[in-house]
CSV table of N, CA and C in Angstrom, one decimal:
chain,number,residue,atom,x,y,z
A,259,MET,N,0.8,-1.1,0.0
A,259,MET,CA,0.0,0.0,0.0
A,259,MET,C,0.9,1.2,0.0
A,260,ALA,N,0.6,2.1,-0.8
A,260,ALA,CA,1.4,3.4,-0.9
A,260,ALA,C,1.0,4.4,0.1
A,261,THR,N,1.9,5.2,0.6
A,261,THR,CA,1.6,6.2,1.6
A,261,THR,C,1.5,7.4,0.9
A,262,ALA,N,0.5,8.3,1.3
A,262,ALA,CA,0.2,9.5,0.7
A,262,ALA,C,1.2,10.6,1.2
A,263,ALA,N,1.7,11.4,0.4
A,263,ALA,CA,2.5,12.5,0.9
A,263,ALA,C,1.6,13.5,1.7
A,264,ILE,N,2.2,14.2,2.6
A,264,ILE,CA,1.5,15.1,3.4
A,264,ILE,C,1.4,16.5,2.5
A,265,ASP,N,0.2,17.0,2.5
A,265,ASP,CA,0.0,18.2,1.8
A,265,ASP,C,0.7,19.3,2.6
A,266,ALA,N,1.4,20.1,2.0
A,266,ALA,CA,2.2,21.2,2.7
A,266,ALA,C,1.3,22.0,3.4
A,267,GLY,N,0.1,22.3,2.9
A,267,GLY,CA,-0.9,23.2,3.5
A,267,GLY,C,-1.6,22.6,4.7
A,268,ALA,N,-1.4,21.3,4.8
A,268,ALA,CA,-2.1,20.5,5.8
A,268,ALA,C,-1.5,20.6,7.2
A,269,ALA,N,-0.2,20.8,7.3
A,269,ALA,CA,0.6,20.9,8.5
A,269,ALA,C,0.7,22.3,9.0
A,270,LEU,N,0.6,22.4,10.3
A,270,LEU,CA,0.8,23.7,10.9
A,270,LEU,C,2.3,24.0,10.9
A,271,GLN,N,2.7,25.2,10.5
A,271,GLN,CA,4.1,25.5,10.5
A,271,GLN,C,4.4,26.7,11.4
A,272,THR,N,5.7,26.8,11.7
A,272,THR,CA,6.2,27.9,12.5
A,272,THR,C,6.3,29.1,11.6
A,273,PRO,N,6.6,30.3,12.1
A,273,PRO,CA,6.7,31.5,11.2
A,273,PRO,C,7.8,31.3,10.1
A,274,ASP,N,8.9,30.4,10.5
A,274,ASP,CA,9.9,30.1,9.5
A,274,ASP,C,9.6,29.0,8.6
A,275,GLY,N,8.3,28.5,8.6
A,275,GLY,CA,7.9,27.4,7.8
A,275,GLY,C,8.2,26.0,8.1
A,276,ALA,N,8.7,25.9,9.4
A,276,ALA,CA,9.0,24.5,9.9
A,276,ALA,C,7.8,23.7,10.4
A,277,THR,N,7.7,22.5,10.1
A,277,THR,CA,6.6,21.7,10.7
A,277,THR,C,7.1,20.9,11.9
A,278,ILE,N,6.2,20.0,12.5
A,278,ILE,CA,6.7,19.3,13.7
A,278,ILE,C,7.9,18.5,13.3
A,279,ALA,N,7.8,17.8,12.2
A,279,ALA,CA,8.9,16.9,11.8
A,279,ALA,C,10.2,17.7,11.6
A,280,ASP,N,10.0,18.9,11.0
A,280,ASP,CA,11.2,19.8,10.8
A,280,ASP,C,11.8,20.2,12.1
A,281,SER,N,11.1,20.6,13.0
A,281,SER,CA,11.5,21.1,14.4
A,281,SER,C,12.1,19.9,15.0
A,282,ALA,N,11.5,18.9,15.0
A,282,ALA,CA,12.1,17.6,15.7
A,282,ALA,C,13.4,17.2,15.0
A,283,ALA,N,13.5,17.2,13.8
A,283,ALA,CA,14.9,17.0,13.1
A,283,ALA,C,15.9,17.9,13.5
A,284,THR,N,15.5,19.2,13.8
A,284,THR,CA,16.5,20.3,14.3
A,284,THR,C,16.9,19.8,15.7
A,285,CYS,N,16.1,19.4,16.5
A,285,CYS,CA,16.4,18.9,17.9
A,285,CYS,C,17.3,17.7,17.8
A,286,VAL,N,17.1,16.8,17.1
A,286,VAL,CA,17.9,15.6,16.9
A,286,VAL,C,19.3,16.1,16.5
A,287,GLY,N,19.4,17.0,15.5
A,287,GLY,CA,20.7,17.5,15.0
A,287,GLY,C,21.4,18.2,16.1
A,288,THR,N,20.7,19.0,17.0
A,288,THR,CA,21.4,19.6,18.1
A,288,THR,C,21.8,18.7,19.2
A,289,PHE,N,21.0,17.7,19.5
A,289,PHE,CA,21.5,16.7,20.4
A,289,PHE,C,22.8,16.0,19.8
A,290,ASN,N,22.8,15.6,18.6
A,290,ASN,CA,23.9,15.0,18.0
A,290,ASN,C,25.1,15.9,18.0
A,291,ALA,N,25.0,17.1,17.6
A,291,ALA,CA,26.2,18.1,17.7
A,291,ALA,C,26.7,18.2,19.2
A,292,PHE,N,25.8,18.3,20.1
A,292,PHE,CA,26.3,18.3,21.5
A,292,PHE,C,27.0,17.1,21.9
A,293,LEU,N,26.5,15.9,21.6
A,293,LEU,CA,27.0,14.7,21.9
A,293,LEU,C,28.4,14.3,21.2
A,294,THR,N,28.5,14.8,20.1
A,294,THR,CA,29.8,14.6,19.3
A,294,THR,C,30.8,15.7,19.7
A,295,GLY,N,30.5,16.6,20.5
A,295,GLY,CA,31.4,17.6,20.9
A,295,GLY,C,31.5,18.9,20.1
A,296,ASN,N,30.6,19.0,19.1
A,296,ASN,CA,30.6,20.1,18.2
A,296,ASN,C,30.0,21.5,18.9
A,297,VAL,N,29.2,21.1,19.9
A,297,VAL,CA,28.5,22.2,20.7
A,297,VAL,C,28.7,21.9,22.1
A,298,LEU,N,29.3,22.8,22.8
A,298,LEU,CA,29.6,22.6,24.3
A,298,LEU,C,28.8,23.6,25.0
A,299,PRO,N,28.4,23.2,26.3
A,299,PRO,CA,27.7,24.2,27.1
A,299,PRO,C,28.7,25.2,27.6
A,300,ALA,N,28.2,26.3,28.1
A,300,ALA,CA,29.0,27.4,28.6
A,300,ALA,C,30.1,27.0,29.6
A,301,ASP,N,29.7,26.0,30.5
A,301,ASP,CA,30.7,25.6,31.5
A,301,ASP,C,31.8,24.6,30.9
A,302,GLY,N,31.7,24.4,29.6
A,302,GLY,CA,32.8,23.5,29.0
A,302,GLY,C,32.4,22.0,29.0
A,303,GLY,N,31.3,21.6,29.7
A,303,GLY,CA,30.8,20.4,29.6
A,303,GLY,C,31.6,19.3,30.4
A,304,ASP,N,31.0,18.2,30.7
A,304,ASP,CA,31.7,17.2,31.5
A,304,ASP,C,30.9,15.8,31.2
A,305,ALA,N,31.4,14.8,31.8
A,305,ALA,CA,30.8,13.5,31.7
A,305,ALA,C,29.3,13.5,32.2
A,306,GLU,N,29.0,14.2,33.2
A,306,GLU,CA,27.7,14.3,33.8
A,306,GLU,C,26.8,15.0,32.8
A,307,SER,N,27.1,16.1,32.2
A,307,SER,CA,26.3,16.7,31.2
A,307,SER,C,26.0,15.9,30.0
A,308,SER,N,27.1,15.1,29.6
A,308,SER,CA,27.0,14.3,28.4
A,308,SER,C,26.0,13.1,28.7
A,309,ALA,N,26.1,12.6,29.9
A,309,ALA,CA,25.2,11.5,30.2
A,309,ALA,C,23.8,12.0,30.3
A,310,TRP,N,23.6,13.2,30.8
A,310,TRP,CA,22.3,13.8,30.9
A,310,TRP,C,21.8,14.1,29.5
A,311,ALA,N,22.5,14.6,28.5
A,311,ALA,CA,22.1,14.9,27.2
A,311,ALA,C,21.8,13.5,26.5
A,312,GLU,N,22.5,12.4,26.7
A,312,GLU,CA,22.2,11.1,26.2
A,312,GLU,C,20.9,10.7,26.6
A,313,GLU,N,20.6,10.8,27.9
A,313,GLU,CA,19.3,10.4,28.4
A,313,GLU,C,18.1,11.2,27.9
A,314,GLN,N,18.3,12.5,27.7
A,314,GLN,CA,17.3,13.4,27.2
A,314,GLN,C,17.1,13.1,25.7
A,315,MET,N,18.2,12.8,25.0
A,315,MET,CA,18.0,12.3,23.6
A,315,MET,C,17.2,11.1,23.5
A,316,ALA,N,17.5,10.1,24.3
A,316,ALA,CA,16.7,8.9,24.4
A,316,ALA,C,15.2,9.1,24.7
A,317,ARG,N,15.0,9.9,25.6
A,317,ARG,CA,13.6,10.3,26.0
A,317,ARG,C,12.8,10.9,24.8
A,318,PHE,N,13.6,11.9,24.2
A,318,PHE,CA,13.0,12.6,23.1
A,318,PHE,C,12.7,11.7,21.9
A,319,SER,N,13.6,10.8,21.6
A,319,SER,CA,13.4,9.8,20.6
A,319,SER,C,12.1,8.9,20.9
A,320,ILE,N,12.0,8.4,22.1
A,320,ILE,CA,10.8,7.7,22.5
A,320,ILE,C,9.6,8.5,22.3
A,321,TRP,N,9.6,9.8,22.8
A,321,TRP,CA,8.4,10.6,22.5
A,321,TRP,C,8.1,10.8,21.1
A,322,ALA,N,9.1,11.1,20.3
A,322,ALA,CA,8.9,11.3,18.8
A,322,ALA,C,8.4,10.1,18.2
A,323,ALA,N,8.9,8.8,18.5
A,323,ALA,CA,8.4,7.6,17.9
A,323,ALA,C,7.0,7.4,18.3
A,324,ASN,N,6.6,7.6,19.6
A,324,ASN,CA,5.2,7.4,20.1
A,324,ASN,C,4.3,8.3,19.5
A,325,LEU,N,4.7,9.6,19.2
A,325,LEU,CA,3.8,10.5,18.6
A,325,LEU,C,3.7,10.3,17.0
A,326,GLY,N,4.7,9.7,16.5
A,326,GLY,CA,4.8,9.5,14.9
A,326,GLY,C,5.4,10.7,14.3
A,327,VAL,N,6.2,11.5,15.0
A,327,VAL,CA,6.8,12.6,14.5
A,327,VAL,C,7.5,12.5,13.1
A,328,PHE,N,8.3,11.3,12.9
A,328,PHE,CA,8.9,11.2,11.7
A,328,PHE,C,8.2,10.2,10.8
A,329,ALA,N,7.1,9.8,11.1
A,329,ALA,CA,6.3,8.8,10.3
A,329,ALA,C,5.9,9.5,9.0
A,330,ARG,N,5.5,8.8,8.0
A,330,ARG,CA,5.1,9.3,6.7
A,330,ARG,C,3.6,9.2,6.6
A,331,GLY,N,3.1,10.1,5.6
A,331,GLY,CA,1.7,10.0,5.3
A,331,GLY,C,0.8,10.2,6.5
A,332,HIS,N,-0.3,9.6,6.4
A,332,HIS,CA,-1.4,9.7,7.4
A,332,HIS,C,-1.0,9.3,8.8
A,333,ALA,N,0.2,8.6,9.0
A,333,ALA,CA,0.6,8.3,10.3
A,333,ALA,C,1.4,9.4,11.0
A,334,SER,N,1.8,10.3,10.4
A,334,SER,CA,2.7,11.4,10.8
A,334,SER,C,1.9,12.3,11.8
A,335,ALA,N,2.6,12.9,12.8
A,335,ALA,CA,2.0,13.8,13.7
A,335,ALA,C,1.5,15.0,12.9
A,336,ASP,N,2.3,15.5,12.0
A,336,ASP,CA,1.8,16.7,11.2
A,336,ASP,C,0.4,16.4,10.6
A,337,TYR,N,0.3,15.2,10.0
A,337,TYR,CA,-1.0,15.0,9.4
A,337,TYR,C,-2.2,14.8,10.4
A,338,ARG,N,-1.9,14.0,11.4
A,338,ARG,CA,-2.8,13.7,12.4
A,338,ARG,C,-3.3,14.9,13.2
A,339,LEU,N,-2.5,15.9,13.4
A,339,LEU,CA,-2.8,17.0,14.2
A,339,LEU,C,-3.0,18.2,13.3
A,340,ARG,N,-3.2,18.1,12.1
A,340,ARG,CA,-3.5,19.2,11.1
A,340,ARG,C,-4.6,20.1,11.4
A,341,ASP,N,-5.6,19.5,12.1
A,341,ASP,CA,-6.8,20.3,12.4
A,341,ASP,C,-6.8,20.8,13.9
A,342,SER,N,-5.7,20.6,14.5
A,342,SER,CA,-5.6,21.0,16.0
A,342,SER,C,-4.5,21.9,16.1
A,343,ASP,N,-4.7,23.2,15.7
A,343,ASP,CA,-3.8,24.3,15.9
A,343,ASP,C,-3.2,24.4,17.3
A,344,GLU,N,-4.0,24.4,18.3
A,344,GLU,CA,-3.6,24.6,19.6
A,344,GLU,C,-2.6,23.5,20.0
A,345,VAL,N,-2.8,22.2,19.7
A,345,VAL,CA,-1.8,21.2,20.0
A,345,VAL,C,-0.6,21.3,19.3
A,346,CYS,N,-0.7,21.6,18.0
A,346,CYS,CA,0.5,21.8,17.2
A,346,CYS,C,1.4,23.0,17.7
A,347,SER,N,0.7,24.0,18.2
A,347,SER,CA,1.4,25.2,18.7
A,347,SER,C,2.1,24.8,19.9
A,348,LEU,N,1.6,24.0,20.8
A,348,LEU,CA,2.2,23.6,22.1
A,348,LEU,C,3.5,22.7,21.7
A,349,ILE,N,3.2,21.8,20.8
A,349,ILE,CA,4.4,21.0,20.4
A,349,ILE,C,5.6,21.7,19.7
A,350,LEU,N,5.1,22.8,19.0
A,350,LEU,CA,6.2,23.5,18.3
A,350,LEU,C,6.9,24.6,19.1
A,351,GLN,N,6.4,24.8,20.5
A,351,GLN,CA,7.0,25.7,21.3
A,351,GLN,C,8.4,25.3,21.8
């Protein structure tokens, strides 16, 4: 069965045009940059902050999977929440 593409007008977007999936992908990229040492906290970072970031990334990944953030077509959070501007706005904050 083929999955339908999400209509660009169906998903709520941030002022810069980002969808829930776009915003979540940015978060994943930021986690990865931090964990690979490309972005360090102001205090220089340590093993404790790295462990904390790994745990938060794992929690974020579980949340994103449960919500269907990166799913395609009608299974995606953007599609399923297309008529709920308030919920989309809360997620995109």
